[in-house]
PDB file of C-alpha atoms in Angstrom:
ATOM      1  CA  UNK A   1      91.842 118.011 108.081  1.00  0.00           C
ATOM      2  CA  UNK A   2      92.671 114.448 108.806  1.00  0.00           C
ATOM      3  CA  UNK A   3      95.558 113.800 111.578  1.00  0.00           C
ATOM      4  CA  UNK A   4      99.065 113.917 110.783  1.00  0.00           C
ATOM      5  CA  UNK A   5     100.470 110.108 111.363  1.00  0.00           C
ATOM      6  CA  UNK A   6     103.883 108.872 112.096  1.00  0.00           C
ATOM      7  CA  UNK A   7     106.048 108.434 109.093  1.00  0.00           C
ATOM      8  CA  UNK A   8     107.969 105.225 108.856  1.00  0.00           C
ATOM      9  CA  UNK A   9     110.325 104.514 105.730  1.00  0.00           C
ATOM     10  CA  UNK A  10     110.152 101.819 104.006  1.00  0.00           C
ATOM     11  CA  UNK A  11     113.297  99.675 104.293  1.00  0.00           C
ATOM     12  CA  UNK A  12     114.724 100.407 100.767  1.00  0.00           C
ATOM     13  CA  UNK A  13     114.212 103.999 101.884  1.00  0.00           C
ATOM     14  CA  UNK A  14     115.998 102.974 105.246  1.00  0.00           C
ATOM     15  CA  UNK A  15     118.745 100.970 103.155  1.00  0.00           C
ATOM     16  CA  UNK A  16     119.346 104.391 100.732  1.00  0.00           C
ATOM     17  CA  UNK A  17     119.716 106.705 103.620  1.00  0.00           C
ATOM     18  CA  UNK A  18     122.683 104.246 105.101  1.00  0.00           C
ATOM     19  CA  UNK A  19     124.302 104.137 101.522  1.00  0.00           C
ATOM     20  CA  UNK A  20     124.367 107.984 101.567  1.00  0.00           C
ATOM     21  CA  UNK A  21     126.038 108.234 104.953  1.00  0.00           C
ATOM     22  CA  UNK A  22     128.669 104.996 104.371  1.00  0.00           C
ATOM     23  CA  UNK A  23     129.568 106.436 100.903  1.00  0.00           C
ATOM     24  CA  UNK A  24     129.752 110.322 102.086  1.00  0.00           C
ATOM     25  CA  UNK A  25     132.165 108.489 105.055  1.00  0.00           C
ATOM     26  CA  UNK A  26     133.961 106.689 102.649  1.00  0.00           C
ATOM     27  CA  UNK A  27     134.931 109.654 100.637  1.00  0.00           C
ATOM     28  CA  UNK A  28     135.857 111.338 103.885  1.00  0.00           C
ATOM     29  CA  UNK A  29     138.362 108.531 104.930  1.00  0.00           C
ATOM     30  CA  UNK A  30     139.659 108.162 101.625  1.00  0.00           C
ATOM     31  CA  UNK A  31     138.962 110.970  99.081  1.00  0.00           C
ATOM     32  CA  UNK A  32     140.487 109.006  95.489  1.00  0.00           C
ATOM     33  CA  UNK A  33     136.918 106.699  96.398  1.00  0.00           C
ATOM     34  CA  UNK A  34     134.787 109.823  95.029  1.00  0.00           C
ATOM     35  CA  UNK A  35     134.113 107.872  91.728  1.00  0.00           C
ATOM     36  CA  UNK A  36     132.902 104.750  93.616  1.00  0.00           C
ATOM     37  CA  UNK A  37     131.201 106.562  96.238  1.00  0.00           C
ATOM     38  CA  UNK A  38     129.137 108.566  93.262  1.00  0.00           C
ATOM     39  CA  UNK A  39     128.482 105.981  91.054  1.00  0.00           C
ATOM     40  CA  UNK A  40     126.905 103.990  93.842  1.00  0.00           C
ATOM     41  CA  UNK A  41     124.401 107.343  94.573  1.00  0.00           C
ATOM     42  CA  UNK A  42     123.648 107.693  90.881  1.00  0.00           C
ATOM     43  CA  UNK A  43     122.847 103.303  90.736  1.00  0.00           C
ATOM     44  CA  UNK A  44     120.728 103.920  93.626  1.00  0.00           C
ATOM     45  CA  UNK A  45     119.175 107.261  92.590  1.00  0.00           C
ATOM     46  CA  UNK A  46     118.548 105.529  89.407  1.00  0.00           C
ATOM     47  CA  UNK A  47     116.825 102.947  91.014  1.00  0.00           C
ATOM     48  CA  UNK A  48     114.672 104.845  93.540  1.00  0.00           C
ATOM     49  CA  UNK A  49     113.472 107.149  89.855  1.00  0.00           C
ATOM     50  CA  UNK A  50     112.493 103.429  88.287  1.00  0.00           C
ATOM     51  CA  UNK A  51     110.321 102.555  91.308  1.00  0.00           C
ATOM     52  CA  UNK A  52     108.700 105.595  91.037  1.00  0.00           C
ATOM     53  CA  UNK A  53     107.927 105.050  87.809  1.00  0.00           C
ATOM     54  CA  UNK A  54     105.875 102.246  88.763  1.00  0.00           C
ATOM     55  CA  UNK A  55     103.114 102.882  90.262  1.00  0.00           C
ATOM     56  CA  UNK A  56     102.047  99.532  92.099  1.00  0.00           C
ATOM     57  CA  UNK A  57     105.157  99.652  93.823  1.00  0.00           C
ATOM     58  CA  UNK A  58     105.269  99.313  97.891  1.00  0.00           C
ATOM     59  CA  UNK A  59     108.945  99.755  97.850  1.00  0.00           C
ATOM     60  CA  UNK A  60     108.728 103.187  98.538  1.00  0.00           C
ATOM     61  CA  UNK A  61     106.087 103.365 101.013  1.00  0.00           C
ATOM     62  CA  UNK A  62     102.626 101.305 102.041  1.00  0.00           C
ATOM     63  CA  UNK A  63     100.720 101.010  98.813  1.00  0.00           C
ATOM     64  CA  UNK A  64      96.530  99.773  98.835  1.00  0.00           C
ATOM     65  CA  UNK A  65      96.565  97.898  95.887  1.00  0.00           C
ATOM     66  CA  UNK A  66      94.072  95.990  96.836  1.00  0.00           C
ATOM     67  CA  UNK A  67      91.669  95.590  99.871  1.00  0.00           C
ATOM     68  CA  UNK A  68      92.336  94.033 102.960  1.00  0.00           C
ATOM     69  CA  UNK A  69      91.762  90.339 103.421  1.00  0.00           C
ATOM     70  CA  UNK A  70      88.864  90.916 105.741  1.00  0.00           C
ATOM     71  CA  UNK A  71      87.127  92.647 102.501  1.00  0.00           C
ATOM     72  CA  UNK A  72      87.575  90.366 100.336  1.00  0.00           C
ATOM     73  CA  UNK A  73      86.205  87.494 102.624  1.00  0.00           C
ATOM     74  CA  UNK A  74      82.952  89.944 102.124  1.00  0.00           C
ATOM     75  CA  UNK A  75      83.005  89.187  98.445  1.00  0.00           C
ATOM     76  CA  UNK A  76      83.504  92.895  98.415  1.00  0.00           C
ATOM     77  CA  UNK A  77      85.385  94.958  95.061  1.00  0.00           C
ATOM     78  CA  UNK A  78      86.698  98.177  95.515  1.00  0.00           C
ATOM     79  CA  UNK A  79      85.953 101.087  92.782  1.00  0.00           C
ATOM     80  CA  UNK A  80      87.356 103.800  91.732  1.00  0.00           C
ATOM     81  CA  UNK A  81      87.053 106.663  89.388  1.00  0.00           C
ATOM     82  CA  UNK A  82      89.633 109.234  88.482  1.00  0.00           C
ATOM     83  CA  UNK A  83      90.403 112.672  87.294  1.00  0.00           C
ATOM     84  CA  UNK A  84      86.698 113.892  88.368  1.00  0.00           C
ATOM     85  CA  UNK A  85      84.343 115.703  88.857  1.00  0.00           C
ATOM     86  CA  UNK A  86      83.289 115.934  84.853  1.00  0.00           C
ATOM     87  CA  UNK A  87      80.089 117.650  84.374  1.00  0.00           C
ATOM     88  CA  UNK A  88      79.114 115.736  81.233  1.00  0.00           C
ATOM     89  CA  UNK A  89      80.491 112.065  82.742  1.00  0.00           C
ATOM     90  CA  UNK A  90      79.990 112.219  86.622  1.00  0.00           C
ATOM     91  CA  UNK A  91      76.357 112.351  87.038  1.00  0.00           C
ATOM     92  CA  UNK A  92      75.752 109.647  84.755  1.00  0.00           C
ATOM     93  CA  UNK A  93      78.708 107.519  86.568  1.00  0.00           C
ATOM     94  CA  UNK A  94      76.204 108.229  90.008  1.00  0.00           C
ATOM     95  CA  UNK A  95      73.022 107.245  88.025  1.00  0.00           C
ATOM     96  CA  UNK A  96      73.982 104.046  86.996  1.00  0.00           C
ATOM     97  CA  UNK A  97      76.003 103.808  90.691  1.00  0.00           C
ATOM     98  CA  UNK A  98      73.073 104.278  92.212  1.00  0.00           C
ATOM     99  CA  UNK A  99      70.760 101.840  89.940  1.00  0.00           C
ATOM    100  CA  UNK A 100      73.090  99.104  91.042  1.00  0.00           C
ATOM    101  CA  UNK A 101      73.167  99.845  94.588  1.00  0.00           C
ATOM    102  CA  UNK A 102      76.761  99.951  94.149  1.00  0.00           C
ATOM    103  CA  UNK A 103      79.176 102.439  95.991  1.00  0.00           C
ATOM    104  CA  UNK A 104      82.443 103.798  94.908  1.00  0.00           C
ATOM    105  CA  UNK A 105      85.381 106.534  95.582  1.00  0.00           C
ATOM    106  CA  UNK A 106      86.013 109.236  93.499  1.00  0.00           C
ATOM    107  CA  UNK A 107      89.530 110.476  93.352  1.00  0.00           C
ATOM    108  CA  UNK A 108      89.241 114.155  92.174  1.00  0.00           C
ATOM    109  CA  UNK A 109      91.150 116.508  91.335  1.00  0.00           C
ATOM    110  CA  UNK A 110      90.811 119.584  93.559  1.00  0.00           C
ATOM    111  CA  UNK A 111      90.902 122.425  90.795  1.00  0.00           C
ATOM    112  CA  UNK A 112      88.321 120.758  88.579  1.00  0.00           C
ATOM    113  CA  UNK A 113      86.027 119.730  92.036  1.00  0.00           C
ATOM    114  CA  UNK A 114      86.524 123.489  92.817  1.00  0.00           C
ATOM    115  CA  UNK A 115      84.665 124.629  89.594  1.00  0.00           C
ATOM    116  CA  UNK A 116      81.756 121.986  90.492  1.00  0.00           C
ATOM    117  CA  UNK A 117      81.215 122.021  93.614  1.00  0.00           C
ATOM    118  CA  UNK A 118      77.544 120.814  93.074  1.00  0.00           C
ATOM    119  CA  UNK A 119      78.645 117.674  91.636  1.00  0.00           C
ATOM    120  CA  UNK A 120      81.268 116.730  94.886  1.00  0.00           C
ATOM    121  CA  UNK A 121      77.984 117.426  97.039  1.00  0.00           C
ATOM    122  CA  UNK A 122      76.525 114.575  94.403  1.00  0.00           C
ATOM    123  CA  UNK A 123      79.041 112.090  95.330  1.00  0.00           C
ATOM    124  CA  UNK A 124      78.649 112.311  98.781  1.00  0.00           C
ATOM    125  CA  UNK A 125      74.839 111.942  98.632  1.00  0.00           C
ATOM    126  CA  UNK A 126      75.060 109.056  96.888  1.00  0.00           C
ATOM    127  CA  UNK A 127      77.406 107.923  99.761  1.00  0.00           C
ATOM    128  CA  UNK A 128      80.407 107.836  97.767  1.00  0.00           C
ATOM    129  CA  UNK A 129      83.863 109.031  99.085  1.00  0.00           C
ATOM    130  CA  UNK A 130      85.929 111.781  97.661  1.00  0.00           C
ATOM    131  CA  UNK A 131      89.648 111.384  97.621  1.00  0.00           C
ATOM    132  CA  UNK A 132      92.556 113.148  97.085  1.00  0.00           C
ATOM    133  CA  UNK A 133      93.894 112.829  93.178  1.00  0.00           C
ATOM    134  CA  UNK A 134      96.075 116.193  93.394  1.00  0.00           C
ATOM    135  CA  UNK A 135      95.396 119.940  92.950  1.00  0.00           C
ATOM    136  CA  UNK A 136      96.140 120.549  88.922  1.00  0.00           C
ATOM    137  CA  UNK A 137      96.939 116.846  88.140  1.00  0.00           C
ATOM    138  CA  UNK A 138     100.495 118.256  86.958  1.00  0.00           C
ATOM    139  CA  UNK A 139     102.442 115.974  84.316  1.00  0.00           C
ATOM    140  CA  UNK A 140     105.247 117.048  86.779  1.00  0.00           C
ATOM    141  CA  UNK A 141     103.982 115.787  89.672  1.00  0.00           C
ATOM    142  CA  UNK A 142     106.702 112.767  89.685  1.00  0.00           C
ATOM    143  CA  UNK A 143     109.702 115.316  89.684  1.00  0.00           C
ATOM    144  CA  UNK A 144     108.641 117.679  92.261  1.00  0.00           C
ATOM    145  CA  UNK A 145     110.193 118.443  94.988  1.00  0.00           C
ATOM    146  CA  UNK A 146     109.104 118.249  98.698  1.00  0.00           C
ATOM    147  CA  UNK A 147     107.668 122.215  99.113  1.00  0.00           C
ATOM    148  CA  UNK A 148     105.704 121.599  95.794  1.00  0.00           C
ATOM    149  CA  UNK A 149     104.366 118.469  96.840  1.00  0.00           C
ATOM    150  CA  UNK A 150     103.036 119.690  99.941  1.00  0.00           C
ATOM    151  CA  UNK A 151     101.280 122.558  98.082  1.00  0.00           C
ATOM    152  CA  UNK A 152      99.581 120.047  95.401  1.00  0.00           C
ATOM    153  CA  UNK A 153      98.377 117.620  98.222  1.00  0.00           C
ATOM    154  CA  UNK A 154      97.795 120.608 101.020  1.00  0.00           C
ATOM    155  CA  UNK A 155      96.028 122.723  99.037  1.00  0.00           C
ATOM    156  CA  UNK A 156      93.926 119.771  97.619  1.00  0.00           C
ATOM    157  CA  UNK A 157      93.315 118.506 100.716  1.00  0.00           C
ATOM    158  CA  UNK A 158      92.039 122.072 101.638  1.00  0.00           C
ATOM    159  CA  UNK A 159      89.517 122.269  98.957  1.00  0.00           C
ATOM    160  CA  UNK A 160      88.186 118.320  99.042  1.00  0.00           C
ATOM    161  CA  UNK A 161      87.585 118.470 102.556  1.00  0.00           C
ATOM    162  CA  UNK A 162      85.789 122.038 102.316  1.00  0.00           C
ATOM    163  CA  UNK A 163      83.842 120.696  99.659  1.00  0.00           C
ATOM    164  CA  UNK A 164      83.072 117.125 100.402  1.00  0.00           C
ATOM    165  CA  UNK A 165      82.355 117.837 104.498  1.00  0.00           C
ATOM    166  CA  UNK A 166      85.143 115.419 105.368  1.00  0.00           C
ATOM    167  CA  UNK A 167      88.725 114.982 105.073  1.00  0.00           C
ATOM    168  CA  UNK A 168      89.830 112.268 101.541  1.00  0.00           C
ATOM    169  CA  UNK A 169      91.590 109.478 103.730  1.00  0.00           C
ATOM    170  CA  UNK A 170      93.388 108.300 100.631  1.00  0.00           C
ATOM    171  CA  UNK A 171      95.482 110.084  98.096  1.00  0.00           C
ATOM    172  CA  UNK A 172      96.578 108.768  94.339  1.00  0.00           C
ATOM    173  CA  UNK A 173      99.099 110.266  92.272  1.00  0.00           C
ATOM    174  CA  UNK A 174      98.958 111.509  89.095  1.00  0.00           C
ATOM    175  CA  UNK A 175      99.273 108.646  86.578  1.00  0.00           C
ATOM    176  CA  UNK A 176     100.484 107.046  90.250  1.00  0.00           C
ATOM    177  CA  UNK A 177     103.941 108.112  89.622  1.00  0.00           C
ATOM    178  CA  UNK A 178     105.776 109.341  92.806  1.00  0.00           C
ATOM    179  CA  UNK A 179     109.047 109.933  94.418  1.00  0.00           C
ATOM    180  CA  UNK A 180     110.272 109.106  97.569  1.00  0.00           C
ATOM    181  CA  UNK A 181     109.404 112.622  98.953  1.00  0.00           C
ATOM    182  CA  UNK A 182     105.756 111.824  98.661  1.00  0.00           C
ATOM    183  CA  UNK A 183     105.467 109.521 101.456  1.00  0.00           C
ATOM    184  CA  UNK A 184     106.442 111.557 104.389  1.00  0.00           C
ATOM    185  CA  UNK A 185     104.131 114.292 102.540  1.00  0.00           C
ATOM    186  CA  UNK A 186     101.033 111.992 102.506  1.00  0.00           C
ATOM    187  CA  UNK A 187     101.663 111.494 106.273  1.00  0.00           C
ATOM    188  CA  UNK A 188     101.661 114.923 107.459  1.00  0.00           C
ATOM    189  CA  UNK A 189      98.573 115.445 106.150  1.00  0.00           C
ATOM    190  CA  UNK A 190      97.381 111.966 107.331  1.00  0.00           C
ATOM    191  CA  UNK A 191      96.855 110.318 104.013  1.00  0.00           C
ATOM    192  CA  UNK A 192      97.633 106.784 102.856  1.00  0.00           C
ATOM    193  CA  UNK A 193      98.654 105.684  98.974  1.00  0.00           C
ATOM    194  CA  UNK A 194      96.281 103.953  96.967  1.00  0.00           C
ATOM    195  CA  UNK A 195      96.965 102.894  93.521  1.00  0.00           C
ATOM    196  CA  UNK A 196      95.075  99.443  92.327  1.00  0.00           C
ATOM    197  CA  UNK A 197      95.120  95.971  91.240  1.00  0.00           C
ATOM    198  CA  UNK A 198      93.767  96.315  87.725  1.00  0.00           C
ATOM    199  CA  UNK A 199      93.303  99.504  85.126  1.00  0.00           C
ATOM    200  CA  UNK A 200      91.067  99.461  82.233  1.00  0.00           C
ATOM    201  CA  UNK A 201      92.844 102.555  80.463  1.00  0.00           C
ATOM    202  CA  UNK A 202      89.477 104.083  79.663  1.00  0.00           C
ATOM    203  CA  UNK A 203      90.963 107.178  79.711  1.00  0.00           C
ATOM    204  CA  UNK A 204      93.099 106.196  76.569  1.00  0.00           C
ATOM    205  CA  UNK A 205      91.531 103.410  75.131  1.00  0.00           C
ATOM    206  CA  UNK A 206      88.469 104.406  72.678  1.00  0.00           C
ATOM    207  CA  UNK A 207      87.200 100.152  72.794  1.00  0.00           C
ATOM    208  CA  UNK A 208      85.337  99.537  75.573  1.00  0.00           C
ATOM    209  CA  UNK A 209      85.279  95.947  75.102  1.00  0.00           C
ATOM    210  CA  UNK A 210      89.439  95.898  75.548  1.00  0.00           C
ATOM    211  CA  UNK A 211      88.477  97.884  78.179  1.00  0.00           C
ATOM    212  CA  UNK A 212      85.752  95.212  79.677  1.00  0.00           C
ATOM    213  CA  UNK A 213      88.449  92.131  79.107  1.00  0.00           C
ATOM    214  CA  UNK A 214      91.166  93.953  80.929  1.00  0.00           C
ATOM    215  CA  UNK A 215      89.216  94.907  84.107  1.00  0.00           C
ATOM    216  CA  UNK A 216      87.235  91.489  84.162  1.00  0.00           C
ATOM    217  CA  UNK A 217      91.016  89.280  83.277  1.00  0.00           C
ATOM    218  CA  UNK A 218      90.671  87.330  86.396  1.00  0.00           C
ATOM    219  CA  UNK A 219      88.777  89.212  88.952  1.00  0.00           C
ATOM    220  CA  UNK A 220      88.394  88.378  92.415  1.00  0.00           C
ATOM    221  CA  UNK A 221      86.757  89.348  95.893  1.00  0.00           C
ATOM    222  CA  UNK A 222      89.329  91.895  97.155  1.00  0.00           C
ATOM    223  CA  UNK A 223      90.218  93.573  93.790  1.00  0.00           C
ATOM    224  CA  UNK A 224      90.486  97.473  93.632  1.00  0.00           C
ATOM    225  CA  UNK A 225      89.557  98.821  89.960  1.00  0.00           C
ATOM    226  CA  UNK A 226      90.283 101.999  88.232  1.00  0.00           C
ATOM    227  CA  UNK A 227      88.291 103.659  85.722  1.00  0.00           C
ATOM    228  CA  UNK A 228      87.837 107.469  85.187  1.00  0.00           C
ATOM    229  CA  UNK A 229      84.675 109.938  85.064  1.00  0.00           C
ATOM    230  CA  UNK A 230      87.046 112.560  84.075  1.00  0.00           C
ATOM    231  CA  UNK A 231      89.757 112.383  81.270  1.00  0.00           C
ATOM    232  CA  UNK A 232      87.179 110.294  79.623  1.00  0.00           C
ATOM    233  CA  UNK A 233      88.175 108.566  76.380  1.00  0.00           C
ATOM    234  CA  UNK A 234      85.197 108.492  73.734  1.00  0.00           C
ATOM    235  CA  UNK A 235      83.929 105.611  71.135  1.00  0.00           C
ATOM    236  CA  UNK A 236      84.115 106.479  67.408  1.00  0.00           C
ATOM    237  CA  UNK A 237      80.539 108.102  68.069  1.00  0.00           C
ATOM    238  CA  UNK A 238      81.287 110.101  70.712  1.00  0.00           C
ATOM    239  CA  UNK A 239      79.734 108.518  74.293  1.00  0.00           C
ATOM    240  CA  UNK A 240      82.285 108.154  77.022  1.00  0.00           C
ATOM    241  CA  UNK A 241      84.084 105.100  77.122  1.00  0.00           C
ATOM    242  CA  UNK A 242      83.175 104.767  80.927  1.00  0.00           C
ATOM    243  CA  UNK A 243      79.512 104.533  80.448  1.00  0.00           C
ATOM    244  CA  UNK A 244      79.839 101.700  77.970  1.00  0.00           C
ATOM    245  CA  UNK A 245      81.682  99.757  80.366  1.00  0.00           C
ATOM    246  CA  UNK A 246      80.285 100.221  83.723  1.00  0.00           C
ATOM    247  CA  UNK A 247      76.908  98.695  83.214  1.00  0.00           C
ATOM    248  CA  UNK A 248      78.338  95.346  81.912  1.00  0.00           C
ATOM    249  CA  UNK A 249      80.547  95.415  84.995  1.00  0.00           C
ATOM    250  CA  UNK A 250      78.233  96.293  87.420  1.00  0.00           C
ATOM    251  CA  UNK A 251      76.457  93.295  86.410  1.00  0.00           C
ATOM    252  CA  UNK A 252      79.186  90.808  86.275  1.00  0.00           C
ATOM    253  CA  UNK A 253      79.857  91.840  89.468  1.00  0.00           C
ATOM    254  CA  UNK A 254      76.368  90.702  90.696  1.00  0.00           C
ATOM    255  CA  UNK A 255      76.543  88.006  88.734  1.00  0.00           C
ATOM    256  CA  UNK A 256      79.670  86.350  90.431  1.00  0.00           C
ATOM    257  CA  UNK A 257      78.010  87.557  93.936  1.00  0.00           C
ATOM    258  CA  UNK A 258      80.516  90.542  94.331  1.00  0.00           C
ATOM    259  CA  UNK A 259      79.374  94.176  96.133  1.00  0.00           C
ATOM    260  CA  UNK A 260      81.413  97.340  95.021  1.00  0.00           C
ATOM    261  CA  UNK A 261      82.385  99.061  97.927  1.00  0.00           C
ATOM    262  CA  UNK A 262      84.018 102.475  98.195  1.00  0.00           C
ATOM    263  CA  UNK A 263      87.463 102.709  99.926  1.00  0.00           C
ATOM    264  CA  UNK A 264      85.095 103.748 103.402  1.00  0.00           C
ATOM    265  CA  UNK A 265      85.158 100.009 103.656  1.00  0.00           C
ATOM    266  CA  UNK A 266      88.656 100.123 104.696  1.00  0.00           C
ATOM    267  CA  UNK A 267      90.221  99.675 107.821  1.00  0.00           C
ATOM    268  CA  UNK A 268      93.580 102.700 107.916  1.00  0.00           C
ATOM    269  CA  UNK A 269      94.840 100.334 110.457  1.00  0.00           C
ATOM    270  CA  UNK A 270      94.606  97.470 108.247  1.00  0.00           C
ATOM    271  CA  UNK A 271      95.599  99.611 105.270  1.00  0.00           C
ATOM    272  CA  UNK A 272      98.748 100.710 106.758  1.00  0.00           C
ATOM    273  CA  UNK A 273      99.993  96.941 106.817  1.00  0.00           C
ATOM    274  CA  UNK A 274      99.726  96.651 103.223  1.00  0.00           C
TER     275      UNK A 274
END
């Protein structure tokens, strides 16, 4: 397992924790402030619930959304696939990974990398990363609380690291929606957000064109992409959205002089400061 690291809130986390304490003070001084004092807690509950709902937020806690500065001055684009290992989609995400000379991170979820284990050994191979996406990807994940969390990203942890001969370094929430229980979680098990800077929604969207525009809208050195090998959304004829769209962007990137890199190309330290 990778070392626990030193939690640090954020400072709207900081800022919430001092509203708590002023307003439970407040009530204490002078009880007929209740109202005030809980309609403050509900604004800022309310608010902490709408930031989690967003998932390229660094309010709550660091957030890679992109790669560090010293990356992109390597012309380097980080890549990403999701929901994983797929029997059907993942090998032919590697084959066409590999053709390119292009490497990427694969953020899987535990239980399905548990029923392939074969196909995480794959990845690695073809010196790809595994990450941690989760144990059962639970539509939940958002609302649990801190026990549960731990569990989800423990357990996944467990099984990823078992399976891929190293600990995931980075960790991506379902959908990346979160709560602010998730950071000090991701820390004790030495783990760092990533989310991204663009999203094709190939796992919804059955054009892979749309899909194409979206992830190619103004790209640039530094850029961290998201597609998915698992969850795949298919064409009207059936073929996985993903492998329509990955050729053609494998070769824009070489055409505009840009290497896909897999998050192994990141500094924690550096990371950590974004």
């Amino acid at each position: 397992m990778a070392e626990p690291r030193r939690w640090s809130p954020s400072p709207l986390i900081r800022a919430s924790a001092v509203l708590h304490a002023a307003a439970l003070a407040g009530v204490a001084v002078q009880p007929a402030a209740w109202p005030w004092a809980l309609g403050a807690l509900a604004g800022n509950h309310a608010l902490l619930g709408a930031l989690g709902l967003w998932p390229r937020s660094a309010l709550l806690g660091a957030n890679l959304r992109r790669l560090p500065a010293r990356n992109a001055r390597l012309g380097q684009i980080g890549l990403c696939f999701d929901d994983g290992p797929d029997p059907q989609v993942t090998p032919a995400v590697l084959a066409l990974l590999a053709q390119a000379g292009a490497r990427a991170s694969f953020f899987c979820i535990a239980g399905r990398a548990a029923d392939h284990p074969g196909l995480v050994r794959a990845i690695v191979e073809g010196g790809h990363t595994v990450e941690n996406h989760s144990w059962h990807h639970s539509h939940r994940f958002a609302a649990m609380g801190i026990g549960a969390l731990r569990r989800e990203v423990g357990e996944a942890q467990r099984i990823l690291t078992t399976l891929a001969g190293r600990p995931p370094r980075f960790f991506k929430p379902p959908a990346g929606l979160r709560n602010p229980l998730l950071d000090p979680v991701l820390a004790g098990f030495g783990l760092r957000l990533a989310t991204w800077t663009r999203r094709g929604y190939d796992a919804v969207r059955r054009d892979p064109a749309g899909v194409e525009r979206r992830l190619l809208r103004d790209l640039a050195a530094g850029d961290l992409l998201m597609l998915h090998d698992g969850s795949a959304a298919r064409t009207a004829d059936g073929r996985p959205v993903v492998l329509e769209v990955l050729p053609r962007l494998l070769d824009a990137f070489a055409a505009r002089g840009l290497a896909a890199v897999s998050l192994a190309a990141v500094s924690l330290e550096v990371a950590a400061d974004d």
